[in-house]
Amino acid sequence: MPDTAPKIIRRSALDGHRHVGDFGTIKGGVPGIVIQERRALSIVHLDAWADQVVACGKAIEKACGTAPAADPVKASEKNDTTVLWVGPNRWLIVEPESRDLFATLSADVTDDLATLTDQGHSRVCWRITGPNMRDLLAKGSTIDFDQSQFIPGDCVGTLLSHFTTVLHCRGDDTVDIYAARSFAVDLDHWLTSSSLEYGLWVLEPA
Amino acid sequence: MLRLTCPHCGPRDQVEFNYGGDATVAVPDLAADEQTWFDAVYIRENPRGPHTEFWQHVAGCRQWIRIKRNTQTHEILAYGAATGPMSDDPTGNGGTDK
Amino acid sequence: MSNQSNRLGGFGHINRSKPIKFSFDGKSYMGFEGDTLASALMANDVKLVARSFKYHRPRGIFSAGAEEPNALVSLREGARQEPNTRATVAELYDGLVANSQNRWPNLKYDTQAINQLIAKFIPAGFYYKTFMGPFSSTKMWMIFEGFIRKAAGMGTASGLADPDRYERSQAHCDVMVIGAGPAGLSAALTAAETGARVVLVDENPVLGGRLRQERMEIDGKPAYDWAMATAASLQAMPNVRILTRTTAFGYYDDNLIGCIEKVADHFPVPPDNLPRQRWWKIRAKQVVLATGALEQPLVFGNNDRPGIMLAGAVRAYINDFGVLPGRRAVIFTNNDDAYRTALDLLAAGASVQAVVDARSAPESDLINAVRAKGVEILMGHAVTNTHGHFALQSVEVTPLVGGVSRDISCDLLAISGGWQPALHLSSQTGAKAVWNPDSCCFLPGAPKWAERSAGSSAGQFSLYACLSEGHVRGVEAAVAAGFKSEKSWTVPTVEIEKPARTEALWEAPDAGGHPKKFVDHQDDVSSDDVRLAHREGFISVEHLKRYTTLGMGTDQGKTSNITGLAIMASLRGEPIQAVGTTTFRPPYTPIAIGAMGGSEIGQHYRPRRRTPMQDWHMERAGEMLPAGMWERPRHYPAHKGETLREAYIRETAQTRKSAGICDVTTLGKIDVQGPDAAEFLNRLYANGFAKLPVGKARYGLMLREDGYVYDDGTTSRLSENHFVMTTTTANAVPVMAKMEYYLQVVWPDLKVKIVSVTEQYAAIAVAGPNSRKIMQKIVDLDISNEAFPFMGCAPCMAAGVPSRLFRISFSGELAFEINVPSDYGQYIWDALVEAGKEFDMVPYGLEALGNMRIEKGHVAGSELDGRTTAEDLGLGKMLSKQKDFIGKALAYREGFVADPRKKLVGLVPVDGKSSLPNGSQIIESADSKPPVKMLGHVTANGFSPELNTPMALALLEGGLTHEGDIVIVANPLKGLSIPAKVTNPVFVDPEGKRLHA
């Protein structure tokens, strides 16, 4: 092994497949959909022992500044950290890659509270914004995306087209979509081609 | 298409679930004898009417759940988590309609 | 170019400022925006538009809506050609091209019309009788099929790929209202005013339903104005979604309504990236069915000529489209409603020669109004025959009781047999339709799901009832969905009518001669066919339908089923309710298959999974092969022209000689953690895992509960309470689900957590005698045989990337597998390829991977076929005697241990050259006479460069007791019969020395 490791850049599943630019029928210069990949994320899957959920929540708060939301199908956020509910006593903790999230969490969330699994390379995340965000999602999922029903903070696991996804509602017209890396190219194609009628901007990854 | 209530996620369309078989049959103890295992693996009632079955919410929380369904009318009568009591509020209005 | 000679001034809602050019059968015409193809053809006095299905009789436009049985045309040309389109619902657009169908050489001179002359020889059941009866043992059917299919037919498909896009969408609502006539508009408005989320769908481009087609008044103004004003109010409400051009075609479980929105059918090519059609699935808490009613025809001699039309359709053409369907009209009816047609025709300047009313002495204001206009009304009469060929010229009218027939000259016969509620959607739910003798129609049955009918779809035919019931049902639905109705609503002022009673007349009598009386125009089913079916015992309506084809056309009998079953009821001498209806099934109207497929075609037919190195493979692989949802490289040709066989043999040889690299990311990887992880694995696997040391991997065999082999893979212990399990590519998903089942349902007390890490890691195998030297270049671990022996595993840094290294082998060579976080997969792959250059390392694909495992006698998917036991595969010793595990209890059943079972063996061809194709049967002798006993089959085959011979794995009865025997590998499909020698299934390095090198 050489002493100085070469600079290694993470290669997203979409690298080489992303088409940045304006597409489809953009009306009045305003796209109905804006798509941007959120890349180089740290993601840790956390599965709490059923009798340690409260203590585990506190440990997560200590490590990340925010405890998981009290209710299922909800996300919590603080600064750059998002805690996504993905099942009973199970969460994905997501941050833009900056610190060793797995090690940080491991320090506070000990074996007797939960198991931790590094999933930082397993998911691709798209941020979708725009007035047609809900129309786009309705093409693929049977969730009720009405503004009164799918509200900021909601975090639902669902089938979007063929793809198993987690949809994190972040605003009236903003959603983060998480999906398995191996499906990313196909899902990206579905998202972009389904957006053409609304007019689409694809941005460089954030 | 059925609308099934996941006790963890709320009512969802059938496409999000995989059917998981008869929930009235218990998996025997590993040490149980051949006949007990044979009955558990092969013998099924196939009732016409109310029936409790397993489904797995594969597109959502990945939990195995139980649904009591009328096999004749497709009416959903109750739902519950993998173990424990079942709720007889079939619409799951107690949960979040997501 | 024609001049729209039948266009009426002052009538209709078409946009006369937007003329539209279109063509029919190659001739150009003009119409207006708002026309359908049917109304535009009618405006241009085109009366003959089609030939009938079986007898090729001339047919015209019969209706003004979705129920049209006759006017089926081919729309568009080239790849967008759309056969069997109802001209009555095809919106006119500029440049529309339509052609008639089922005629040759053209509509007027259709040679197949000779079928009419032999009609009595081709009654219902003709084909069954002819080709399943006396000629059934001959090849007659095969000879005639082509001719018959061509003669009795519809339009043809283009045969080209549909260039347009179709999509799906979903919506949820509190109240869904289907149909936007007076009842639907009222229901939608009152439901929406409670605050409920309302979806209103209507199949037409404009809301209003029959209010657009009638000259009625609401609040002293044209009813059309009320409809437009109500539509505008609805449009302005944020809680209302209106879908026009949208047909609700199916009613499914739990109030799911399937709809097709024709987004861009009214354009030559879909503009603005719009899909051509959208398939909506709408989940409604409550549903109001305001689907209206379908006017039923009357059955009489030669009742199918062009110029014979439903009475309500005549009003629609006059009032909605401003087209006069005829100038000298006769009305034939059994109810009051058709009298409106007489008044509208008179208002439009036509003459009404007579109203022929089958009832004996009805009295009502409407009848009096027509009488007051001086129109002759023939009570107790029926039309018994018609004359004219390509257009109606006269009708024969006969008193129903005694008296003489007379001919009345006319060019239009407007007929009405009463109205039948469109109860298709309610019936699809299983609600059994109920016959109502008072209005001579079926009414919707008691609801099964959360729905109710309103307006004429509930049998309430007056405008007042539609408006008031619509209001009531709309509020009722909203309240049932959890909303409160606070606003009071008054029914608008409309004229209250007291119509005379409808009296059934299912079939007019003959008056001399025995002309054909069509029940089902589209399928050319006559009342004689119904009688024939009855005579021959096909008396149930379901049998009647299948024997005569009554109601089996694209119109699904919307204007024929009721009459057909009523005639059958009278033949059986039973009430109509007892005879019942046939089952209503979706779709209500024909649906394009493309709309069902939506965007899930081509690339999106099914999703494909890609490994992090997919692009590299796709650039170099000769072919990608599906493996589960993945696609994997089959081989990497060294140069253009290298065949698959040459490539995989070269890849095998080079890997065994020096080194090869392979992407094995697709194998399932499952993280198993917790204090009971070892115990859990011990229960899952047939062999022991409790004592697996940390830093070691072990091959594991998993059985199903029924005792057969399920899956295999290596599982490694990373720390005391942390394992990582691998599964086969094919079983990754089901094995994960099964493990979740055991943990959540069966053993919830076990402290174990599992999570799939298949996506997190790229997995790369480097195999061959030089693999250590290559791997050592990039990892920071001492991987000498002493420090890192066979089946070792350890975390490491690889070229600066935190990784997991395993010394496991599928190829049988010294081999390593490295797992790296996926985003670094290509980086590490590149580093390994670079490190392997000095050793001429080759990438190897699925074919060489499979070939090497055959050489080693390793079992894979083709042997783990759900019918093999561990013993069959030579793995019987793996079943632990020391512990209980899944499948153990049933693994020693009588049939599992009784010999002879088919067991794993190797085969080599005696000639040393012939391939032994997969799936070939193994038999004892090439001279065997049938029935030949099949001793087994070939599961996998390849070519061993080391032994320089083709070889195969097989499951053979008796297994290795036949070692050394010569058997015949027979493949009759390929004409092969190859002598082969039975061998041990491990062809290469049976002692396994290389693994431990």
Coordinates of C-alpha atoms in Angstrom, one line a residue, chain C residues 4-183:
Chain C
Q4 CA -72.4 20.5 -45.1
S5 CA -75.9 20.5 -46.6
N6 CA -77.4 19.1 -43.4
R7 CA -76.0 21.8 -41.1
L8 CA -78.7 23.7 -39.3
G9 CA -78.5 27.5 -38.6
G10 CA -79.2 28.5 -35.0
F11 CA -78.8 25.0 -33.5
G12 CA -75.9 23.3 -31.7
H13 CA -72.9 24.2 -29.7
I14 CA -70.3 23.6 -32.3
N15 CA -67.8 26.4 -33.0
R16 CA -68.7 27.7 -36.4
S17 CA -65.7 30.1 -36.4
K18 CA -63.4 27.1 -36.5
P19 CA -63.9 25.0 -39.6
I20 CA -62.1 21.7 -39.7
K21 CA -61.0 19.7 -42.7
F22 CA -61.1 15.9 -42.6
S23 CA -61.4 13.0 -44.9
F24 CA -63.5 9.8 -45.1
D25 CA -62.6 7.0 -47.5
G26 CA -60.3 9.4 -49.3
K27 CA -62.8 12.1 -49.9
S28 CA -62.4 15.5 -48.2
Y29 CA -65.1 17.2 -46.1
M30 CA -65.5 20.1 -43.8
G31 CA -66.8 20.2 -40.2
F32 CA -66.6 22.4 -37.2
E33 CA -64.7 22.4 -33.9
G34 CA -67.0 20.5 -31.5
D35 CA -68.1 18.0 -34.1
T36 CA -67.7 14.3 -33.8
L37 CA -66.7 12.4 -36.9
A38 CA -70.3 11.1 -36.9
S39 CA -71.9 14.5 -36.7
A40 CA -69.6 15.9 -39.4
L41 CA -70.3 13.0 -41.7
M42 CA -74.0 13.5 -41.1
A43 CA -73.6 17.2 -41.8
N44 CA -72.1 16.3 -45.2
D45 CA -75.0 13.9 -45.9
V46 CA -72.8 10.8 -45.7
K47 CA -75.2 8.1 -44.7
L48 CA -73.4 4.8 -45.4
V49 CA -70.4 4.5 -43.1
A50 CA -69.9 0.8 -42.5
R51 CA -70.6 -2.8 -43.4
S52 CA -71.9 -5.2 -40.9
F53 CA -69.7 -7.8 -39.2
K54 CA -71.2 -11.0 -40.7
Y55 CA -73.5 -10.2 -43.5
H56 CA -71.8 -7.1 -44.7
R57 CA -75.0 -5.2 -44.7
P58 CA -74.9 -1.4 -45.3
R59 CA -75.0 0.4 -42.0
G60 CA -75.2 4.1 -41.0
I61 CA -74.9 6.1 -37.8
F62 CA -77.2 4.6 -35.2
S63 CA -76.5 6.6 -32.0
A64 CA -74.7 9.7 -30.8
G65 CA -72.6 8.2 -28.1
A66 CA -70.5 5.4 -26.6
E67 CA -73.1 2.8 -27.3
E68 CA -72.7 2.9 -31.1
P69 CA -72.9 -0.6 -32.7
N70 CA -72.6 0.3 -36.4
A71 CA -70.4 3.3 -37.3
L72 CA -67.1 1.7 -36.6
V73 CA -64.2 3.2 -38.6
S74 CA -60.5 3.1 -38.8
L75 CA -59.0 6.4 -37.6
R76 CA -55.7 7.8 -38.6
E77 CA -53.1 6.1 -40.8
G78 CA -49.7 4.5 -40.5
A79 CA -48.5 3.5 -37.0
R80 CA -51.3 5.5 -35.4
Q81 CA -54.0 3.7 -37.2
E82 CA -56.8 2.9 -34.8
P83 CA -59.3 0.3 -36.0
N84 CA -62.9 -0.1 -34.8
T85 CA -63.3 3.5 -33.5
R86 CA -66.8 4.6 -32.9
A87 CA -67.4 7.6 -35.2
T88 CA -69.9 8.9 -32.6
V89 CA -67.2 9.5 -30.0
A90 CA -64.3 10.4 -32.2
E91 CA -63.7 14.2 -31.9
L92 CA -63.0 15.9 -35.1
Y93 CA -59.6 17.5 -35.5
D94 CA -58.0 19.2 -38.4
G95 CA -56.6 16.7 -40.9
L96 CA -58.4 13.7 -39.4
V97 CA -58.3 10.7 -41.7
A98 CA -60.9 8.0 -41.4
N99 CA -61.6 5.0 -43.4
S100 CA -64.5 2.5 -43.5
Q101 CA -63.7 -1.1 -42.8
N102 CA -64.9 -4.7 -43.3
R103 CA -65.5 -4.1 -47.0
W104 CA -63.8 -4.9 -50.2
P105 CA -63.1 -3.3 -52.5
N106 CA -65.2 -0.4 -51.1
L107 CA -68.3 0.5 -49.1
K108 CA -70.7 0.5 -51.9
Y109 CA -69.5 -2.5 -53.8
D110 CA -68.6 -4.9 -51.0
T111 CA -68.3 -8.4 -52.5
Q112 CA -68.8 -10.1 -49.2
A113 CA -72.4 -8.7 -49.2
I114 CA -73.2 -12.0 -50.9
N115 CA -73.3 -13.4 -47.4
Q116 CA -76.7 -11.8 -47.1
L117 CA -78.0 -14.2 -49.8
I118 CA -76.8 -17.2 -47.9
A119 CA -77.7 -15.8 -44.5
K120 CA -80.1 -18.7 -43.8
F121 CA -77.2 -21.1 -44.2
I122 CA -75.0 -19.3 -41.7
P123 CA -77.1 -18.9 -38.6
A124 CA -75.9 -18.7 -35.1
G125 CA -73.6 -21.6 -34.2
F126 CA -72.7 -22.1 -37.8
Y127 CA -69.0 -22.5 -37.2
Y128 CA -69.4 -24.8 -34.2
K129 CA -71.8 -27.0 -36.1
T130 CA -69.8 -27.1 -39.3
F131 CA -66.3 -27.5 -38.0
M132 CA -66.9 -29.4 -34.8
G133 CA -69.6 -31.6 -36.3
P134 CA -69.4 -33.5 -39.6
F135 CA -66.0 -32.0 -40.6
S136 CA -64.4 -32.1 -37.3
S137 CA -62.1 -34.9 -38.1
T138 CA -61.0 -33.3 -41.4
K139 CA -58.7 -30.4 -41.9
M140 CA -61.6 -28.2 -43.1
W141 CA -61.2 -25.7 -40.3
M142 CA -57.6 -25.2 -41.0
I143 CA -58.4 -24.6 -44.7
F144 CA -61.3 -22.3 -44.1
E145 CA -60.2 -20.4 -41.1
G146 CA -58.3 -17.8 -43.0
F147 CA -61.2 -17.1 -45.3
I148 CA -63.7 -16.9 -42.5
R149 CA -61.5 -14.7 -40.4
K150 CA -61.1 -12.3 -43.3
A151 CA -64.8 -12.3 -44.2
A152 CA -66.2 -11.9 -40.7
G153 CA -64.1 -9.2 -39.3
M154 CA -63.4 -5.8 -38.1
G155 CA -60.7 -3.3 -38.9
T156 CA -57.1 -4.3 -39.0
A157 CA -54.3 -3.2 -36.7
S158 CA -51.4 -1.3 -38.2
G159 CA -48.8 -3.9 -37.2
L160 CA -46.5 -1.1 -36.3
A161 CA -45.3 0.0 -32.9
D162 CA -47.5 2.7 -31.4
P163 CA -45.4 5.9 -31.5
D164 CA -47.3 7.6 -28.7
R165 CA -46.7 7.6 -25.0
Y166 CA -49.3 6.4 -22.5
E167 CA -49.3 7.0 -18.8
R168 CA -50.9 6.1 -15.5
S169 CA -51.9 8.3 -12.7
Q170 CA -53.6 7.9 -9.4
A171 CA -55.9 10.1 -7.4
H172 CA -57.8 9.9 -4.1
C173 CA -61.0 11.7 -3.2
D174 CA -63.9 11.8 -0.7
V175 CA -66.6 11.7 -3.4
M176 CA -66.2 10.6 -6.9
V177 CA -69.1 11.6 -9.3
I178 CA -69.2 9.7 -12.6
G179 CA -71.1 11.5 -15.3
A180 CA -71.7 15.2 -15.6
G181 CA -75.3 15.5 -16.8
P182 CA -77.9 17.1 -14.6
A183 CA -77.7 14.5 -11.8

